[in-house]
PDB file of C-alpha atoms in Angstrom:
ATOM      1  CA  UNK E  28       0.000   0.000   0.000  1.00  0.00           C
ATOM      2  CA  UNK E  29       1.475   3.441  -1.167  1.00  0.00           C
ATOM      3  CA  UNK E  30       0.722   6.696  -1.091  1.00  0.00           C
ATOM      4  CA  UNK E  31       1.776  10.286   0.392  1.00  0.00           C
ATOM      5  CA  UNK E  32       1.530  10.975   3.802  1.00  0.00           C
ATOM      6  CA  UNK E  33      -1.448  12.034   5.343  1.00  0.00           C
ATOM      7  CA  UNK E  34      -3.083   9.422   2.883  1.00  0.00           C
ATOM      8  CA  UNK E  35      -4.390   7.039   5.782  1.00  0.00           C
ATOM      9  CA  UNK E  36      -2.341   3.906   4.185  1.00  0.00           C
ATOM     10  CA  UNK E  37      -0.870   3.496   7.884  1.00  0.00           C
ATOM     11  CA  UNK E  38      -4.025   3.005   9.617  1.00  0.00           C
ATOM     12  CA  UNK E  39      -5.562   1.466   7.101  1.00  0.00           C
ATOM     13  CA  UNK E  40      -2.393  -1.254   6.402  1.00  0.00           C
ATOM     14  CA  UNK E  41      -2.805  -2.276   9.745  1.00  0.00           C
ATOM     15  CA  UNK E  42      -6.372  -2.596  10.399  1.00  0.00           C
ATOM     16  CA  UNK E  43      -6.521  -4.496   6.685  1.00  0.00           C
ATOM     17  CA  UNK E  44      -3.358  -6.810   8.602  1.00  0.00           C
ATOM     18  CA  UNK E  45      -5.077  -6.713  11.547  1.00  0.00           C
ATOM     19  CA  UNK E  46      -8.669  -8.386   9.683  1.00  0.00           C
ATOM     20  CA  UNK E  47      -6.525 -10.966   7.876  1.00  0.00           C
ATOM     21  CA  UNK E  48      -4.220 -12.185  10.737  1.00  0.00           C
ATOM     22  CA  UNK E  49      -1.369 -10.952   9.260  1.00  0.00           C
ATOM     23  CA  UNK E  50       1.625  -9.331   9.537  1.00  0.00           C
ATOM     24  CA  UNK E  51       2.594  -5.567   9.525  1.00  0.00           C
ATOM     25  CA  UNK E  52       5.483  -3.818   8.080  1.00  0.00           C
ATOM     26  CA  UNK E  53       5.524   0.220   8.242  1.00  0.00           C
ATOM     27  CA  UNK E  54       8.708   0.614   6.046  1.00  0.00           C
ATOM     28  CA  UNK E  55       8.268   4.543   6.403  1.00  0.00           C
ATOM     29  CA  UNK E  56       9.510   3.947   9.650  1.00  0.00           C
ATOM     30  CA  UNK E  57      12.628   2.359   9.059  1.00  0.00           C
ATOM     31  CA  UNK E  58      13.563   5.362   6.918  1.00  0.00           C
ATOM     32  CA  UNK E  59      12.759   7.232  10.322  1.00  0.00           C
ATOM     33  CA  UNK E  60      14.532   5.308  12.186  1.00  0.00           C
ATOM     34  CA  UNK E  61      17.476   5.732  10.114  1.00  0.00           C
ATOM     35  CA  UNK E  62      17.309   9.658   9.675  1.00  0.00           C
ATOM     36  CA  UNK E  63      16.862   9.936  13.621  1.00  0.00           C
ATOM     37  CA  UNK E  64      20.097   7.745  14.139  1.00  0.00           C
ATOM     38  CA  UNK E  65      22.246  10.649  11.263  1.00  0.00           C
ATOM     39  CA  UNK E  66      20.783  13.346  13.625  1.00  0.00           C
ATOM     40  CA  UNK E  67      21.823  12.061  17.339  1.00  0.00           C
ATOM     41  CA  UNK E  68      25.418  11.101  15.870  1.00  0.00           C
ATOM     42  CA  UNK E  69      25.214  15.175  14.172  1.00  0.00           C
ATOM     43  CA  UNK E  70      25.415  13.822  10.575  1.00  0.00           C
ATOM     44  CA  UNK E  71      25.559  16.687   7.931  1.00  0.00           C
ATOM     45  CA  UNK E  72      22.043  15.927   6.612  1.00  0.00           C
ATOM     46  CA  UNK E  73      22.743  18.532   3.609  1.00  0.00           C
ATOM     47  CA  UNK E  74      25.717  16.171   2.527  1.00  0.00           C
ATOM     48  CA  UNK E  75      24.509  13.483   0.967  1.00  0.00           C
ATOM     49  CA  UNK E  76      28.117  11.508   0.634  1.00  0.00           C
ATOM     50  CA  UNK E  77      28.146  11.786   4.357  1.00  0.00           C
ATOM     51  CA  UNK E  78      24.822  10.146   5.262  1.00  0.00           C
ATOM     52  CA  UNK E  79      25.801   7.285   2.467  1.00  0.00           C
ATOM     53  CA  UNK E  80      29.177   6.238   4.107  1.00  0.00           C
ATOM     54  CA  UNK E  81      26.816   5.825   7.494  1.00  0.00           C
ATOM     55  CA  UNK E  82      24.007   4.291   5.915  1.00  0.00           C
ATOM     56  CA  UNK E  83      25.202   0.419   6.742  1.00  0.00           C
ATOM     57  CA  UNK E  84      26.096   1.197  10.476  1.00  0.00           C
ATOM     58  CA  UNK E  85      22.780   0.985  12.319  1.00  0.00           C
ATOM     59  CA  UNK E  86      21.269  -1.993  13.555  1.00  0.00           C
ATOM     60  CA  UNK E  87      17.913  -2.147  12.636  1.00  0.00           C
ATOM     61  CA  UNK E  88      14.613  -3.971  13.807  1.00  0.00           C
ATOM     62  CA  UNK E  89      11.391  -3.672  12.413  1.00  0.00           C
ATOM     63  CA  UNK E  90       8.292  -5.673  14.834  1.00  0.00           C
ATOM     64  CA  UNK E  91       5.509  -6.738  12.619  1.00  0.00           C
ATOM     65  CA  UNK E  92       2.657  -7.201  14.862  1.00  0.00           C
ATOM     66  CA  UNK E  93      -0.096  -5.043  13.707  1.00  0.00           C
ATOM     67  CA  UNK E  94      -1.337  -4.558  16.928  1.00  0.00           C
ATOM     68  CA  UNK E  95       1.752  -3.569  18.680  1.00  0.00           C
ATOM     69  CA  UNK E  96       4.409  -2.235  15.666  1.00  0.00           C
ATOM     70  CA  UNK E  97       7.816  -1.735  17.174  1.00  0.00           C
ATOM     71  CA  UNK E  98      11.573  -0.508  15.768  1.00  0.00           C
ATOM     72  CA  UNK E  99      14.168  -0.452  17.315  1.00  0.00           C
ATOM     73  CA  UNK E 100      17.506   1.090  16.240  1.00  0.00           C
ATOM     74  CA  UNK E 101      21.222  -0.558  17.932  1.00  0.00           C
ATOM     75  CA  UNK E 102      18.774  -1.907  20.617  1.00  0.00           C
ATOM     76  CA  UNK E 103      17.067   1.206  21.472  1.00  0.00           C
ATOM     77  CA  UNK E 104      13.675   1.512  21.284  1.00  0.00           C
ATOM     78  CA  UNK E 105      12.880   4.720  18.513  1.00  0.00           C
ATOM     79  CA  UNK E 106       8.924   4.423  18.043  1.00  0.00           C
ATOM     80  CA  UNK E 107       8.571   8.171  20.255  1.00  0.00           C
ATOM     81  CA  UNK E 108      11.727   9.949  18.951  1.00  0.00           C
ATOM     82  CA  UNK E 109      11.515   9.220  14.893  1.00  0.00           C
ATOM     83  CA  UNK E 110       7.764  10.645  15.028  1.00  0.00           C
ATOM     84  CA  UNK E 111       9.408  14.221  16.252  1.00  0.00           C
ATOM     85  CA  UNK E 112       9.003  17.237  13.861  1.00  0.00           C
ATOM     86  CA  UNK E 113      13.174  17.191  13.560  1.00  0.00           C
ATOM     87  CA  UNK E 114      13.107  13.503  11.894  1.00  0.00           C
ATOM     88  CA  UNK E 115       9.752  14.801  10.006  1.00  0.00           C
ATOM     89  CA  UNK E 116      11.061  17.785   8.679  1.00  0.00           C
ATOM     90  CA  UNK E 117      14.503  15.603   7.782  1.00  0.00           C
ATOM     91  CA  UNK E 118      13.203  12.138   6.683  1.00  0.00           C
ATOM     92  CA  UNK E 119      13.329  13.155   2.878  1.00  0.00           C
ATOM     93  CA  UNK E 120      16.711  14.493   2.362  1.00  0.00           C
ATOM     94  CA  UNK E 121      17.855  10.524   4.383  1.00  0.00           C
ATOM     95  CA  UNK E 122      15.784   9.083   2.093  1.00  0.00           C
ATOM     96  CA  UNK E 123      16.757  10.539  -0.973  1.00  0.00           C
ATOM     97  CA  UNK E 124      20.223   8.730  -0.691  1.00  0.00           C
ATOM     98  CA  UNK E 125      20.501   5.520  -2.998  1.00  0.00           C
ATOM     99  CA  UNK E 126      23.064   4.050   0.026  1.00  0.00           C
ATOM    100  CA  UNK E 127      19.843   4.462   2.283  1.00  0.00           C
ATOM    101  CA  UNK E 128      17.416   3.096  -0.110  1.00  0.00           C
ATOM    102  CA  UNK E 129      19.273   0.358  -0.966  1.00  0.00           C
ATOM    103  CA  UNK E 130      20.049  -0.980   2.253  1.00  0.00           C
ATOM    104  CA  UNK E 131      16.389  -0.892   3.290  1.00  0.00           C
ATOM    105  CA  UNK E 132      14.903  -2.351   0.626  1.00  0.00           C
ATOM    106  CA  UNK E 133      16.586  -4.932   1.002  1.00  0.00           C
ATOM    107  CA  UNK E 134      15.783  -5.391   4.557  1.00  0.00           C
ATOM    108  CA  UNK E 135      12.308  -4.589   3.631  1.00  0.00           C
ATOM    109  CA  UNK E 136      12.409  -7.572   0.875  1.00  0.00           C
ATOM    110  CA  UNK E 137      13.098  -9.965   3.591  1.00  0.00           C
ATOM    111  CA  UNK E 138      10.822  -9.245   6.043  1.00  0.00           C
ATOM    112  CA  UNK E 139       8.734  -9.588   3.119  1.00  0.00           C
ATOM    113  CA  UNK E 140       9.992 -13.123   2.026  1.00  0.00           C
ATOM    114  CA  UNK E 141       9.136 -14.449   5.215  1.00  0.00           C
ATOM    115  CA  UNK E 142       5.353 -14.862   4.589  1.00  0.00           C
ATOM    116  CA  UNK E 143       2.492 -13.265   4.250  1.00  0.00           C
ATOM    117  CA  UNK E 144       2.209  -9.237   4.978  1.00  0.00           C
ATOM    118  CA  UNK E 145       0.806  -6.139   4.479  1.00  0.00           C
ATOM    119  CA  UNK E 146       3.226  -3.618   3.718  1.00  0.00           C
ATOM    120  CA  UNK E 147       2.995   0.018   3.485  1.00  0.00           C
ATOM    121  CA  UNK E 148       5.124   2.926   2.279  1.00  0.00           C
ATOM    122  CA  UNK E 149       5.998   4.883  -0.618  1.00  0.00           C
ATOM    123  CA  UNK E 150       7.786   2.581  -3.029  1.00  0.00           C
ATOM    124  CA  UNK E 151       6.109  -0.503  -2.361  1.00  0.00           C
ATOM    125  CA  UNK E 152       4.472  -1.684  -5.584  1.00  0.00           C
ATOM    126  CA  UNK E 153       7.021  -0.132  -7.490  1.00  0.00           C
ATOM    127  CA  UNK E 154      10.346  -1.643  -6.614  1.00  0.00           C
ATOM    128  CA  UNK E 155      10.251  -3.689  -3.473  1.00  0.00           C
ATOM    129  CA  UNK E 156       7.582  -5.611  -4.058  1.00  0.00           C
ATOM    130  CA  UNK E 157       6.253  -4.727  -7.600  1.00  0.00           C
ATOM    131  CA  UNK E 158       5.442  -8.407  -7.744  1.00  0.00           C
ATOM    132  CA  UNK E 159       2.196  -8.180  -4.888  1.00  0.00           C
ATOM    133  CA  UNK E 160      -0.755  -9.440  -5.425  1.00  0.00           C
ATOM    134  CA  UNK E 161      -2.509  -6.640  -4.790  1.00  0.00           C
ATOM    135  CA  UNK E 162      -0.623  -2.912  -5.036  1.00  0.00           C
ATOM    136  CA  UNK E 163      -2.884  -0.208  -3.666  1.00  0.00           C
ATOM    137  CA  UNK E 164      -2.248   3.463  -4.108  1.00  0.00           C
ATOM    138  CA  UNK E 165      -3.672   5.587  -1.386  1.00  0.00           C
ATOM    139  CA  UNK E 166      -4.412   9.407  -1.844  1.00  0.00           C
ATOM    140  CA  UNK E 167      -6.474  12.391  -0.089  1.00  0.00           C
ATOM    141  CA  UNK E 168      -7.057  15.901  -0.690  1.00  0.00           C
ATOM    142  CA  UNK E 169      -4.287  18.320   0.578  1.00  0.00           C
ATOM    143  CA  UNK E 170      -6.699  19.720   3.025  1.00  0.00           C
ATOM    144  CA  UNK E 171      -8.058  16.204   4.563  1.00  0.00           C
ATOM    145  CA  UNK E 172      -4.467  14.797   4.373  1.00  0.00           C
ATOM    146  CA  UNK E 173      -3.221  18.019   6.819  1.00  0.00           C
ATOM    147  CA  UNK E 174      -6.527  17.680   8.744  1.00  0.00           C
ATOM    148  CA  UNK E 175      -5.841  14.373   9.830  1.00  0.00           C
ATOM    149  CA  UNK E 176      -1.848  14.476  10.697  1.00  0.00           C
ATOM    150  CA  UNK E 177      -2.423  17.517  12.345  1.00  0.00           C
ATOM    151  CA  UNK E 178      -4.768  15.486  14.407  1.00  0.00           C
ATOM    152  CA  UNK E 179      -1.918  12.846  15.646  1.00  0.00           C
ATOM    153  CA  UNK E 180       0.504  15.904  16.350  1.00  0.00           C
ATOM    154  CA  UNK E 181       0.667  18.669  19.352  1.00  0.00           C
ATOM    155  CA  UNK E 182       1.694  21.725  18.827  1.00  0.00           C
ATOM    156  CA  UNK E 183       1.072  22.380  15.498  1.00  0.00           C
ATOM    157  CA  UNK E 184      -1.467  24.060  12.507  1.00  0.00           C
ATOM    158  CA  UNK E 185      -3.552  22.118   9.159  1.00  0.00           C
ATOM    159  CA  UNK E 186      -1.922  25.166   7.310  1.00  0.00           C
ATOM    160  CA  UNK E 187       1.903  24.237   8.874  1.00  0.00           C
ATOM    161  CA  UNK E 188       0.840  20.856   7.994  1.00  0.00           C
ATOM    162  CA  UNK E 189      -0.043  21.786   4.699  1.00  0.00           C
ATOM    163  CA  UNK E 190       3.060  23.495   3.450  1.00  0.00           C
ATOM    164  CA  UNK E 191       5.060  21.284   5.281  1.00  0.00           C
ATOM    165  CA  UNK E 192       3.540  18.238   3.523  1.00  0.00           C
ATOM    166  CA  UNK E 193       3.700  19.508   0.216  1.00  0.00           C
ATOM    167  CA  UNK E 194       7.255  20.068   0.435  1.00  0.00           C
ATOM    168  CA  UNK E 195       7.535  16.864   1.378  1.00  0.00           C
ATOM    169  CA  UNK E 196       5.799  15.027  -1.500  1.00  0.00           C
ATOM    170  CA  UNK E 197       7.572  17.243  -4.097  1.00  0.00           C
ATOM    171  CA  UNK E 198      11.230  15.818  -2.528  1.00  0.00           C
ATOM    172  CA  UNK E 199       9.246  12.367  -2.376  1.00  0.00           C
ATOM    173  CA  UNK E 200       7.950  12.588  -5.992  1.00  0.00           C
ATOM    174  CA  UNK E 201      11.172  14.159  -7.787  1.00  0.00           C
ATOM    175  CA  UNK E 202      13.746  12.036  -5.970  1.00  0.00           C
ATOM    176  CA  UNK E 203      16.625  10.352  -8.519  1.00  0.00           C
ATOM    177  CA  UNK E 204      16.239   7.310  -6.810  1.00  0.00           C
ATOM    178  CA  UNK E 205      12.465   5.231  -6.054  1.00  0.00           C
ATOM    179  CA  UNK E 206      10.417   8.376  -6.797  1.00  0.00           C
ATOM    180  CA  UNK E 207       6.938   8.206  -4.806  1.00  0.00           C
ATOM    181  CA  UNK E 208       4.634   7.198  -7.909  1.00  0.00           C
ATOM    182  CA  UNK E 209       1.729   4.956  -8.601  1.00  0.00           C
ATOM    183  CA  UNK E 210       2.709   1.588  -9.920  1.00  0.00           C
ATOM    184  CA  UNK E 211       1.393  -0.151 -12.690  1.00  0.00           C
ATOM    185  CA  UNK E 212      -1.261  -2.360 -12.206  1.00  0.00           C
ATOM    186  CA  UNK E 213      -2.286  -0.347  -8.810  1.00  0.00           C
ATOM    187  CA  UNK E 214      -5.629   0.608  -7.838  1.00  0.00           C
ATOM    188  CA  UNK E 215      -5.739   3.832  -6.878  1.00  0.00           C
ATOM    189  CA  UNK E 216      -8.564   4.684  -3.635  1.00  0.00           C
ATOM    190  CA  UNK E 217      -9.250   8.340  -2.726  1.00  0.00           C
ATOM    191  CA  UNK E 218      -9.870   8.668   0.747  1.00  0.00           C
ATOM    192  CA  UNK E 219     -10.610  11.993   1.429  1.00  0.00           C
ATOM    193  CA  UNK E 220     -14.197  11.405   1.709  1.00  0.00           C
ATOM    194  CA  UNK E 221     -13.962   8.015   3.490  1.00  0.00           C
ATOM    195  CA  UNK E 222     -13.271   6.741   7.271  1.00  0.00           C
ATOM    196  CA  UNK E 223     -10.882   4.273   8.401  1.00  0.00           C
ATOM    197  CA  UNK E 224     -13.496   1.622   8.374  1.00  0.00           C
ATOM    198  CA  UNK E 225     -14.994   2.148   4.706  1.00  0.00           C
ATOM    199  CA  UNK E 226     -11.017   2.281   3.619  1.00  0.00           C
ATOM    200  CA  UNK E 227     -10.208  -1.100   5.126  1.00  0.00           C
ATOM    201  CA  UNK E 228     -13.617  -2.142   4.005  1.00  0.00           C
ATOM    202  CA  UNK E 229     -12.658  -1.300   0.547  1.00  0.00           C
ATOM    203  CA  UNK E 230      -9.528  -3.084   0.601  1.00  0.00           C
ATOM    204  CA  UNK E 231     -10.575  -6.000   2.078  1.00  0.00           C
ATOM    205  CA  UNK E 232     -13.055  -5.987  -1.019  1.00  0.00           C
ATOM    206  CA  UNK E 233     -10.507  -5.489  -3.320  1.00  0.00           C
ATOM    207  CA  UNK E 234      -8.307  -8.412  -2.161  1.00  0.00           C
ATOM    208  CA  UNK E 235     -11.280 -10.732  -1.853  1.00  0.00           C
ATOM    209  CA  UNK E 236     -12.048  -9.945  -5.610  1.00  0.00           C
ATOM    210  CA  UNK E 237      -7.820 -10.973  -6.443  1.00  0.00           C
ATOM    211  CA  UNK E 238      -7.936 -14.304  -4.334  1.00  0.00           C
TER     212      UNK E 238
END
């Protein structure tokens, strides 16, 4: 399941894991977990040679229980710190790096290989698993996408929200390397008028109909 953030493909992955009795994997927050570890160890974030000769040094580990999702980075538990507005605000410019991308996808591919899973992120149908056998592709209006992350954060504005995700998405969507786009052979669910429920309602459908 892909899609931009504020999309509802988290929730949604995991209640659709959660109906099915199977696993989770929130790959977005390995990339987290990863830019959080460059900025306690004062990595030049602007330098992208400097975050690629790091990029195999953390130990990573990525729980896939939907119920309880953990990661954990050299042991220490990073589920609070890599949702901070410093990792937000960074995450793109860590994940722009074909070192980082690299290394987690294949990490990513297998978790994956391991059985069955629902998997969500931003490059999912498109290179690490273009093989699924069903891709979904997640989107929302600007406006509901804001509403709702504004809603899981304190401190903060749907209009901060706004700008801040649409600078996101256009360093998610022109990237060199793994560009955020819809794959082929997606189906592609606007959620902007929908709750949680009808979404994983809607999936659920959609992967009855492929079985």
């Amino acid at each position: 399941m892909d899609g931009p953030s504020g999309s509802g493909k988290s929730s949604a992955s995991r209640g659709v894991a959660r109906a099915l009795g199977l696993r989770y994997l929130d790959t977005g927050a390995m990339y987290r977990a990863i830019t959080w570890w460059m900025l306690q160890r004062g990595v030049d974030l602007s330098d992208q040679a400097a975050i690629a000769s790091r990029a195999g040094e953390p130990a990573l580990d990525s729980g896939t229980d939907p119920d309880a999702p953990t990661i954990h980075v050299d042991g220490v538990d990073a589920a609070g710190p890599i949702r901070s507005q410093e990792v937000t605000a960074a995450v793109s410019l860590v994940a722009a790096v074909p070192e980082v991308r690299a290394r987690l996808v294949a990490l990513q591919r297998e978790i994956i290989g391991s059985g069955d899973i629902v998997v969500e992120g931003r490059d999912i149908g498109t290179v690490v698993a273009p093989g699924a056998t069903l891709k979904v592709y997640l989107t929302a209006s600007a406006e509901a996408r804001a509403t709702r992350r504004t809603a899981e954060l304190n401190g903060t504005t749907v209009e901060a929200q706004q700008a801040a995700m649409a600078r996101r998405d256009t360093l998610d969507s022109t990237r060199k390397t793994d560009p955020l786009s819809m794959a082929d052979g997606a189906v592609e669910l606007d959620t902007t008028a929908l709750n949680l429920e009808e979404v994983i309602a809607e999936v659920l459908r959609l992967i009855k109909e492929r079985a």
